[in-house]
Amino acid sequence: MIDIHCHILPNIDDGPPNDFDFLMMANQAVKNGITHAYATPHHLNGLYFNPKEKILKLAVEYNTLLEMNNIPLQIHPGQELRIHREIFQSLERNEILTLDNKGKYLLLELPSREIPDNTQEVVYELLLKGLTPIFVHPERNRGFHEDHNLLFDLAQEGALFQLTAGSIVGQFGKKIQSFSEKIIEHKLAHFIATDAHNIHFRGSNLKEAYEWVTNKIGIHHTFYLKENTELLLTGKNVHIEQPVPFRKRFLRIF
Ligand SMILES: [Fe+2]
């Protein structure tokens, strides 16, 4: 399996603090069935500044460490970019890193409590530059909980969405689990990833999340979500199913 979002590189953000914990995380990922993991450190989230060159260099170094330890995991470079007023200046400074540095897909993070007013504008500008944003964990964003169709609107514009495996298996509670299920059913989820930060909380539970999707929603969704990670890894365009809009709340009384 391919994990497109995790914080496995040590001592760079709120991921593992040292090489030992990095190796523990890598072993846990392998045990879960993960063969490729995109290391996606936070960038511009107010706490961490991790520009492209730094991540590219570390990905090479830590792949060597994995080889030396005979751990069959391949690290791919990526970045989790926060929607920020300086996003386009950072892009001009060549600090933004797309997945595998292929100039195509980009992990984009929103603040957890809201959806900034300029979000659609940012998506539009990124798409014009040939970059497709993948919003991470929309199921945990309060703005999307309050208005589900903001997800639909952004998907219609061309944005993609990645759910967190822990949300799907219920690690963040019933409300987030149920919203994750709805997002998948409405064909608004394009990927599942661990967003693992350490071996304890949000560790590698990708296999369990796919199993949950298979049992609760249907195997077709599991194939779709898994295949998209493979397409992304091989540099192809991901499949985008036609999303279904959420019913307006007032219709639910009938
Ligand atoms: Fe993350």
mmCIF file of C-alpha atoms and ligand atoms in Angstrom:
data_model
loop_
_atom_site.group_PDB
_atom_site.id
_atom_site.type_symbol
_atom_site.label_atom_id
_atom_site.label_comp_id
_atom_site.label_asym_id
_atom_site.label_seq_id
_atom_site.Cartn_x
_atom_site.Cartn_y
_atom_site.Cartn_z
ATOM 1 C CA MET A 1 0.000 0.000 0.000
ATOM 2 C CA ILE A 2 0.968 3.600 -0.521
ATOM 3 C CA ASP A 3 0.640 6.229 2.184
ATOM 4 C CA ILE A 4 0.466 9.696 0.599
ATOM 5 C CA HIS A 5 0.595 11.696 3.840
ATOM 6 C CA CYS A 6 2.700 11.104 6.947
ATOM 7 C CA HIS A 7 5.167 12.890 9.187
ATOM 8 C CA ILE A 8 7.899 10.272 9.317
ATOM 9 C CA LEU A 9 11.002 12.430 8.820
ATOM 10 C CA PRO A 10 12.511 13.038 12.261
ATOM 11 C CA ASN A 11 13.155 16.285 14.069
ATOM 12 C CA ILE A 12 11.631 18.495 11.389
ATOM 13 C CA ASP A 13 8.068 19.054 12.627
ATOM 14 C CA ASP A 14 5.718 17.327 15.088
ATOM 15 C CA GLY A 15 6.718 13.895 13.769
ATOM 16 C CA PRO A 16 9.293 11.590 15.426
ATOM 17 C CA PRO A 17 11.972 13.365 17.472
ATOM 18 C CA ASN A 18 14.917 11.170 16.475
ATOM 19 C CA ASP A 19 16.235 8.454 14.160
ATOM 20 C CA PHE A 20 15.256 5.649 16.523
ATOM 21 C CA ASP A 21 11.595 6.707 16.480
ATOM 22 C CA PHE A 22 11.807 7.184 12.708
ATOM 23 C CA LEU A 23 12.884 3.535 12.341
ATOM 24 C CA MET A 24 10.099 2.423 14.710
ATOM 25 C CA MET A 25 7.549 4.289 12.570
ATOM 26 C CA ALA A 26 8.988 2.796 9.402
ATOM 27 C CA ASN A 27 8.762 -0.720 10.864
ATOM 28 C CA GLN A 28 5.172 -0.107 11.931
ATOM 29 C CA ALA A 29 4.277 1.101 8.426
ATOM 30 C CA VAL A 30 5.841 -1.999 6.847
ATOM 31 C CA LYS A 31 3.950 -4.250 9.277
ATOM 32 C CA ASN A 32 0.731 -2.538 8.212
ATOM 33 C CA GLY A 33 1.503 -3.377 4.571
ATOM 34 C CA ILE A 34 2.852 0.006 3.446
ATOM 35 C CA THR A 35 5.644 -0.131 0.860
ATOM 36 C CA HIS A 36 5.815 3.552 -0.122
ATOM 37 C CA ALA A 37 5.283 6.540 2.160
ATOM 38 C CA TYR A 38 5.212 10.194 1.215
ATOM 39 C CA ALA A 39 6.978 12.143 3.931
ATOM 40 C CA THR A 40 5.017 15.375 4.089
ATOM 41 C CA PRO A 41 6.368 17.760 6.748
ATOM 42 C CA HIS A 42 4.350 20.825 7.679
ATOM 43 C CA HIS A 43 5.228 24.043 5.902
ATOM 44 C CA LEU A 44 4.019 27.577 6.651
ATOM 45 C CA ASN A 45 1.593 26.487 9.385
ATOM 46 C CA GLY A 46 2.859 29.141 11.771
ATOM 47 C CA LEU A 47 5.160 26.716 13.598
ATOM 48 C CA TYR A 48 7.208 24.966 10.949
ATOM 49 C CA PHE A 49 9.098 26.119 7.920
ATOM 50 C CA ASN A 50 10.235 23.223 5.740
ATOM 51 C CA PRO A 51 11.131 24.330 2.224
ATOM 52 C CA LYS A 52 11.507 21.998 -0.738
ATOM 53 C CA GLU A 53 15.309 21.575 -0.848
ATOM 54 C CA LYS A 54 15.461 20.595 2.812
ATOM 55 C CA ILE A 55 12.832 17.850 2.378
ATOM 56 C CA LEU A 56 14.364 16.514 -0.853
ATOM 57 C CA LYS A 57 17.745 16.157 0.854
ATOM 58 C CA LEU A 58 16.303 14.465 3.937
ATOM 59 C CA ALA A 59 14.246 12.008 1.858
ATOM 60 C CA VAL A 60 17.471 10.768 0.198
ATOM 61 C CA GLU A 61 19.306 10.527 3.536
ATOM 62 C CA TYR A 62 16.527 8.608 5.262
ATOM 63 C CA ASN A 63 16.031 6.218 2.359
ATOM 64 C CA THR A 64 19.697 5.316 2.835
ATOM 65 C CA LEU A 65 19.096 4.740 6.544
ATOM 66 C CA LEU A 66 16.140 2.457 5.718
ATOM 67 C CA GLU A 67 18.301 0.470 3.314
ATOM 68 C CA MET A 68 21.058 0.130 5.912
ATOM 69 C CA ASN A 69 18.495 -1.260 8.340
ATOM 70 C CA ASN A 70 16.907 -3.584 5.756
ATOM 71 C CA ILE A 71 13.492 -1.982 6.155
ATOM 72 C CA PRO A 72 11.522 -2.409 2.904
ATOM 73 C CA LEU A 73 9.963 1.038 2.836
ATOM 74 C CA GLN A 74 10.561 3.729 0.253
ATOM 75 C CA ILE A 75 10.258 7.348 1.348
ATOM 76 C CA HIS A 76 8.948 9.830 -1.212
ATOM 77 C CA PRO A 77 9.297 13.566 -0.763
ATOM 78 C CA GLY A 78 6.237 15.714 -0.202
ATOM 79 C CA GLN A 79 5.026 18.597 1.938
ATOM 80 C CA GLU A 80 1.881 19.586 3.829
ATOM 81 C CA LEU A 81 1.352 23.203 2.945
ATOM 82 C CA ARG A 82 -0.956 25.370 5.053
ATOM 83 C CA ILE A 83 -3.191 27.851 3.260
ATOM 84 C CA HIS A 84 -1.352 31.015 4.178
ATOM 85 C CA ARG A 85 -1.171 34.559 2.905
ATOM 86 C CA GLU A 86 2.418 33.904 1.784
ATOM 87 C CA ILE A 87 1.642 30.761 -0.192
ATOM 88 C CA PHE A 88 2.308 32.283 -3.596
ATOM 89 C CA GLN A 89 5.431 34.144 -2.466
ATOM 90 C CA SER A 90 6.700 30.824 -1.117
ATOM 91 C CA LEU A 91 5.916 29.228 -4.467
ATOM 92 C CA GLU A 92 7.888 31.945 -6.250
ATOM 93 C CA ARG A 93 10.801 31.377 -3.888
ATOM 94 C CA ASN A 94 10.753 27.713 -5.008
ATOM 95 C CA GLU A 95 10.029 26.482 -1.473
ATOM 96 C CA ILE A 96 6.875 24.532 -2.286
ATOM 97 C CA LEU A 97 7.260 20.819 -2.886
ATOM 98 C CA THR A 98 4.713 18.836 -4.866
ATOM 99 C CA LEU A 99 4.419 15.087 -4.303
ATOM 100 C CA ASP A 100 7.597 13.431 -5.594
ATOM 101 C CA ASN A 101 8.589 16.888 -6.888
ATOM 102 C CA LYS A 102 6.621 16.096 -10.050
ATOM 103 C CA GLY A 103 4.959 19.512 -10.190
ATOM 104 C CA LYS A 104 1.468 18.052 -10.227
ATOM 105 C CA TYR A 105 -0.199 17.328 -6.864
ATOM 106 C CA LEU A 106 0.159 19.262 -3.647
ATOM 107 C CA LEU A 107 -1.072 18.511 -0.104
ATOM 108 C CA LEU A 108 -2.953 21.512 1.236
ATOM 109 C CA GLU A 109 -4.013 22.009 4.848
ATOM 110 C CA LEU A 110 -6.743 24.304 6.141
ATOM 111 C CA PRO A 111 -6.928 25.686 9.652
ATOM 112 C CA SER A 112 -9.010 23.153 11.650
ATOM 113 C CA ARG A 113 -11.695 25.603 12.771
ATOM 114 C CA GLU A 114 -12.564 27.378 9.544
ATOM 115 C CA ILE A 115 -12.247 27.654 5.830
ATOM 116 C CA PRO A 116 -10.536 30.925 4.933
ATOM 117 C CA ASP A 117 -12.522 33.207 2.613
ATOM 118 C CA ASN A 118 -9.844 33.048 -0.077
ATOM 119 C CA THR A 119 -9.784 29.214 -0.268
ATOM 120 C CA GLN A 120 -11.562 28.980 -3.631
ATOM 121 C CA GLU A 121 -9.306 31.711 -4.985
ATOM 122 C CA VAL A 122 -6.197 29.826 -3.827
ATOM 123 C CA VAL A 123 -7.456 26.613 -5.498
ATOM 124 C CA TYR A 124 -8.130 28.537 -8.689
ATOM 125 C CA GLU A 125 -4.687 30.155 -8.752
ATOM 126 C CA LEU A 126 -2.954 26.823 -8.039
ATOM 127 C CA LEU A 127 -4.892 25.083 -10.809
ATOM 128 C CA LEU A 128 -3.911 27.846 -13.225
ATOM 129 C CA LYS A 129 -0.297 27.077 -12.376
ATOM 130 C CA GLY A 130 -0.881 23.386 -13.155
ATOM 131 C CA LEU A 131 -0.923 22.321 -9.500
ATOM 132 C CA THR A 132 -3.822 20.228 -8.207
ATOM 133 C CA PRO A 133 -4.407 20.733 -4.488
ATOM 134 C CA ILE A 134 -5.301 17.721 -2.334
ATOM 135 C CA PHE A 135 -6.988 18.965 0.828
ATOM 136 C CA VAL A 136 -5.948 16.865 3.815
ATOM 137 C CA HIS A 137 -8.427 15.621 6.423
ATOM 138 C CA PRO A 138 -11.501 17.717 5.460
ATOM 139 C CA GLU A 139 -13.537 15.457 7.774
ATOM 140 C CA ARG A 140 -11.896 17.172 10.747
ATOM 141 C CA ASN A 141 -12.588 20.729 9.618
ATOM 142 C CA ARG A 142 -15.410 22.557 11.387
ATOM 143 C CA GLY A 143 -16.244 24.624 8.302
ATOM 144 C CA PHE A 144 -17.008 21.501 6.269
ATOM 145 C CA HIS A 145 -19.077 20.058 9.137
ATOM 146 C CA GLU A 146 -21.213 23.194 9.127
ATOM 147 C CA ASP A 147 -21.654 23.279 5.374
ATOM 148 C CA HIS A 148 -20.961 19.932 3.668
ATOM 149 C CA ASN A 149 -21.449 21.417 0.226
ATOM 150 C CA LEU A 150 -18.323 23.547 0.556
ATOM 151 C CA LEU A 151 -16.587 20.235 -0.153
ATOM 152 C CA PHE A 152 -18.693 19.728 -3.254
ATOM 153 C CA ASP A 153 -17.996 23.275 -4.465
ATOM 154 C CA LEU A 154 -14.239 22.866 -4.065
ATOM 155 C CA ALA A 155 -14.349 19.462 -5.789
ATOM 156 C CA GLN A 156 -16.303 20.968 -8.674
ATOM 157 C CA GLU A 157 -13.601 23.583 -8.960
ATOM 158 C CA GLY A 158 -10.969 20.830 -9.277
ATOM 159 C CA ALA A 159 -9.681 20.207 -5.747
ATOM 160 C CA LEU A 160 -9.174 16.681 -4.383
ATOM 161 C CA PHE A 161 -9.616 15.368 -0.831
ATOM 162 C CA GLN A 162 -7.699 12.970 1.391
ATOM 163 C CA LEU A 163 -9.287 11.427 4.469
ATOM 164 C CA THR A 164 -7.270 10.304 7.464
ATOM 165 C CA ALA A 165 -7.291 6.565 8.186
ATOM 166 C CA GLY A 166 -7.769 7.233 11.919
ATOM 167 C CA SER A 167 -10.944 9.229 11.228
ATOM 168 C CA ILE A 168 -12.376 6.305 9.271
ATOM 169 C CA VAL A 169 -11.667 3.738 11.964
ATOM 170 C CA GLY A 170 -13.200 5.962 14.653
ATOM 171 C CA GLN A 171 -10.069 7.280 16.370
ATOM 172 C CA PHE A 172 -11.465 10.836 16.375
ATOM 173 C CA GLY A 173 -14.977 9.892 17.483
ATOM 174 C CA LYS A 174 -18.301 8.928 15.939
ATOM 175 C CA LYS A 175 -19.116 12.324 14.420
ATOM 176 C CA ILE A 176 -15.912 12.464 12.375
ATOM 177 C CA GLN A 177 -16.242 8.788 11.450
ATOM 178 C CA SER A 178 -19.770 9.287 10.202
ATOM 179 C CA PHE A 179 -18.790 12.415 8.237
ATOM 180 C CA SER A 180 -15.913 10.455 6.655
ATOM 181 C CA GLU A 181 -18.395 7.809 5.558
ATOM 182 C CA LYS A 182 -20.648 10.459 3.999
ATOM 183 C CA ILE A 183 -17.725 12.071 2.177
ATOM 184 C CA ILE A 184 -16.797 8.704 0.626
ATOM 185 C CA GLU A 185 -20.415 7.919 -0.287
ATOM 186 C CA HIS A 186 -20.736 11.306 -1.996
ATOM 187 C CA LYS A 187 -17.598 10.511 -4.016
ATOM 188 C CA LEU A 188 -15.760 13.412 -2.506
ATOM 189 C CA ALA A 189 -12.850 11.385 -1.094
ATOM 190 C CA HIS A 190 -10.032 10.647 -3.506
ATOM 191 C CA PHE A 191 -7.435 9.193 -1.110
ATOM 192 C CA ILE A 192 -6.961 7.754 2.358
ATOM 193 C CA ALA A 193 -3.655 8.290 4.174
ATOM 194 C CA THR A 194 -2.354 7.824 7.723
ATOM 195 C CA ASP A 195 -1.120 11.358 8.550
ATOM 196 C CA ALA A 196 0.966 9.363 11.046
ATOM 197 C CA HIS A 197 3.050 11.459 13.436
ATOM 198 C CA ASN A 198 4.338 8.732 15.751
ATOM 199 C CA ILE A 199 3.817 5.053 16.472
ATOM 200 C CA HIS A 200 1.101 5.686 19.048
ATOM 201 C CA PHE A 201 -1.534 8.134 17.897
ATOM 202 C CA ARG A 202 -2.386 8.139 14.182
ATOM 203 C CA GLY A 203 0.140 5.350 13.637
ATOM 204 C CA SER A 204 -0.123 3.176 10.570
ATOM 205 C CA ASN A 205 -3.693 1.964 10.325
ATOM 206 C CA LEU A 206 -4.201 2.207 6.587
ATOM 207 C CA LYS A 207 -5.057 -1.478 6.212
ATOM 208 C CA GLU A 208 -7.764 -1.214 8.877
ATOM 209 C CA ALA A 209 -9.226 1.901 7.221
ATOM 210 C CA TYR A 210 -9.495 0.176 3.824
ATOM 211 C CA GLU A 211 -11.084 -2.835 5.517
ATOM 212 C CA TRP A 212 -13.623 -0.562 7.187
ATOM 213 C CA VAL A 213 -14.474 1.061 3.838
ATOM 214 C CA THR A 214 -14.863 -2.370 2.232
ATOM 215 C CA ASN A 215 -17.154 -3.663 4.988
ATOM 216 C CA LYS A 216 -19.222 -0.532 5.548
ATOM 217 C CA ILE A 217 -19.423 1.151 2.155
ATOM 218 C CA GLY A 218 -18.285 -1.331 -0.462
ATOM 219 C CA ILE A 219 -15.218 -2.792 -2.103
ATOM 220 C CA HIS A 220 -15.602 -0.572 -5.164
ATOM 221 C CA HIS A 221 -14.703 2.448 -2.997
ATOM 222 C CA THR A 222 -11.643 0.657 -1.604
ATOM 223 C CA PHE A 223 -10.386 -0.153 -5.114
ATOM 224 C CA TYR A 224 -10.973 3.424 -6.217
ATOM 225 C CA LEU A 225 -9.161 4.958 -3.240
ATOM 226 C CA LYS A 226 -6.256 2.504 -3.433
ATOM 227 C CA GLU A 227 -5.880 2.833 -7.183
ATOM 228 C CA ASN A 228 -5.637 6.607 -6.916
ATOM 229 C CA THR A 229 -2.569 6.294 -4.672
ATOM 230 C CA GLU A 230 -1.001 3.996 -7.283
ATOM 231 C CA LEU A 231 -1.787 6.394 -10.126
ATOM 232 C CA LEU A 232 -0.286 9.219 -8.141
ATOM 233 C CA LEU A 233 2.882 7.246 -7.413
ATOM 234 C CA THR A 234 3.350 6.336 -11.064
ATOM 235 C CA GLY A 235 2.860 9.947 -12.164
ATOM 236 C CA LYS A 236 -0.501 9.409 -13.847
ATOM 237 C CA ASN A 237 -3.665 11.437 -13.466
ATOM 238 C CA VAL A 238 -5.866 10.194 -10.629
ATOM 239 C CA HIS A 239 -9.424 9.032 -11.263
ATOM 240 C CA ILE A 240 -12.056 11.565 -10.321
ATOM 241 C CA GLU A 241 -15.589 10.254 -9.950
ATOM 242 C CA GLN A 242 -18.432 12.707 -10.409
ATOM 243 C CA PRO A 243 -19.190 13.984 -6.897
ATOM 244 C CA VAL A 244 -22.734 13.944 -5.537
ATOM 245 C CA PRO A 245 -23.951 17.134 -3.815
ATOM 246 C CA PHE A 246 -25.222 16.841 -0.251
ATOM 247 C CA ARG A 247 -28.921 17.334 0.280
ATOM 248 C CA LYS A 248 -29.835 20.692 1.761
ATOM 249 C CA ARG A 249 -30.643 20.307 5.453
ATOM 250 C CA PHE A 250 -34.250 21.505 5.126
ATOM 251 C CA LEU A 251 -34.982 18.604 2.766
ATOM 252 C CA ARG A 252 -34.155 16.085 5.477
ATOM 253 C CA ILE A 253 -37.505 16.580 7.260
ATOM 254 C CA PHE A 254 -39.350 14.857 4.407
HETATM 255 FE FE FE B 1 -0.310 16.035 8.331
#
